[in-house]
XYZ file of C-alpha atoms in Angstrom:
147
model
C 11.658 -19.169 -5.628
C 10.436 -16.121 -7.671
C 8.138 -13.582 -6.693
C 5.785 -11.260 -8.733
C 5.317 -7.673 -7.494
C 3.037 -4.853 -8.431
C 5.189 -1.782 -8.165
C 3.613 1.626 -7.559
C 4.735 5.294 -6.666
C 3.987 7.296 -3.710
C 5.707 10.508 -3.126
C 8.174 9.780 -5.777
C 9.265 6.448 -4.121
C 8.827 3.090 -5.532
C 7.140 0.348 -3.555
C 5.990 -2.911 -4.447
C 3.233 -5.403 -3.005
C 3.156 -9.115 -3.839
C 0.741 -9.650 -6.588
C -0.935 -12.509 -4.881
C -2.494 -9.942 -2.187
C -3.724 -7.965 -5.139
C -7.435 -7.967 -5.794
C -7.747 -5.398 -8.374
C -6.656 -1.934 -9.297
C -9.239 1.035 -9.506
C -9.329 4.344 -10.665
C -9.592 6.994 -7.903
C -13.337 7.615 -6.703
C -14.069 10.072 -3.741
C -14.328 8.412 -0.470
C -16.964 8.962 2.147
C -15.081 10.276 5.356
C -15.786 8.437 8.750
C -15.589 10.080 12.226
C -12.989 8.600 14.781
C -10.844 6.775 12.611
C -7.121 7.268 12.262
C -5.798 10.174 10.332
C -4.530 7.967 7.578
C -7.993 6.386 6.736
C -9.253 8.475 3.888
C -12.816 7.012 4.240
C -14.730 4.342 2.484
C -16.042 3.361 -0.993
C -18.531 1.066 -2.273
C -17.073 -1.869 -4.136
C -19.687 -3.640 -5.801
C -21.929 -3.711 -2.694
C -19.019 -4.067 -0.142
C -17.828 -1.261 2.046
C -14.098 -0.805 1.419
C -12.035 1.117 3.780
C -9.420 3.172 1.678
C -6.199 4.137 3.281
C -3.868 7.157 2.260
C -0.629 5.141 2.004
C 1.361 8.275 2.114
C -0.077 9.287 5.484
C 0.023 5.715 6.668
C 3.738 5.898 6.132
C 3.953 9.044 8.088
C 4.471 11.254 5.080
C 2.079 14.191 4.160
C -1.481 13.351 3.272
C -2.375 12.761 -0.284
C -4.684 15.488 -2.181
C -6.404 12.730 -4.193
C -7.003 13.745 -7.761
C -8.153 11.683 -10.815
C -4.594 10.683 -11.686
C -4.432 8.520 -8.237
C -5.271 5.014 -8.126
C -6.821 2.909 -5.552
C -5.034 -0.817 -5.085
C -7.419 -3.237 -3.707
C -5.722 -5.695 -1.515
C -7.069 -8.731 0.220
C -5.210 -10.565 3.335
C -7.159 -13.487 4.574
C -10.706 -12.244 4.879
C -9.788 -8.420 5.252
C -9.968 -6.189 1.999
C -8.766 -2.729 1.826
C -7.691 0.040 -0.562
C -4.591 1.987 -0.753
C -4.305 5.348 -2.375
C -1.077 5.556 -4.550
C 0.188 8.120 -6.860
C 0.471 5.744 -9.904
C 0.794 2.072 -10.634
C 3.880 1.192 -12.635
C 4.147 -2.691 -13.575
C 4.381 -6.052 -12.733
C 8.170 -7.365 -11.966
C 9.704 -10.670 -10.957
C 12.184 -10.767 -8.274
C 14.084 -13.963 -7.107
C 13.555 -14.460 -3.560
C 17.228 -14.258 -3.004
C 17.383 -10.715 -4.408
C 15.126 -9.465 -1.707
C 17.357 -7.765 0.964
C 16.344 -7.181 4.439
C 15.495 -3.444 5.369
C 17.838 -1.573 7.351
C 17.513 -1.587 11.092
C 14.968 0.906 12.344
C 16.369 3.692 14.553
C 13.018 4.095 16.161
C 12.316 7.449 14.234
C 11.793 5.745 11.014
C 8.361 6.033 9.611
C 8.624 3.509 6.542
C 11.050 0.679 7.887
C 8.622 -0.909 10.336
C 6.252 -1.665 7.173
C 8.826 -2.916 4.952
C 9.462 -6.799 4.062
C 12.599 -5.939 2.119
C 14.277 -4.053 -0.765
C 14.968 -5.130 -4.236
C 17.171 -3.604 -6.914
C 15.232 -3.744 -9.956
C 16.447 -2.058 -13.357
C 18.581 0.500 -11.515
C 15.916 1.569 -9.142
C 15.364 0.518 -5.318
C 11.961 -1.234 -4.855
C 10.595 -1.040 -1.199
C 8.614 -4.073 -0.736
C 5.623 -3.535 1.732
C 4.673 -5.948 4.557
C 0.753 -5.769 4.007
C 0.157 -7.391 7.366
C 2.160 -4.628 9.051
C 0.390 -1.926 6.981
C -3.072 -3.333 7.554
C -2.985 -3.271 11.376
C -6.246 -5.317 11.435
C -7.895 -3.589 14.529
C -7.743 -0.237 13.377
C -8.667 -0.963 9.687
C -11.369 -3.267 10.746
C -13.003 -0.544 12.713
C -13.374 1.672 9.480
C -15.054 -1.155 7.687
């Protein structure tokens, strides 16, 4: 079976998300901050009348928070009924990956900030793409609070 991924960059690293979970890719627009939400929740934006929670993906992965600028993008995803936005540095392209080419992530040492969110790793055109697990990233209870 072949999977299609949207690839993008965060902090110089290449990540991928299953194209079937991507609803749209938006240019950066400022968010409205909310009180008492996790630090990685950048805020909310209006998506054609819907309140869209926006997460700073770098901060969610345990890295430094992003200083958003017009060059950043928001990837809008949908998992079941939950819609969310993810701030990324740049969107790269669409790639196809045979299911057997997706390698499991290395074992977590407990101090890893990214590995718990990975579905697997894929070597594509001499670069390593970390395929994210949207369900693990979304942590529905915390993001639902933002929405």
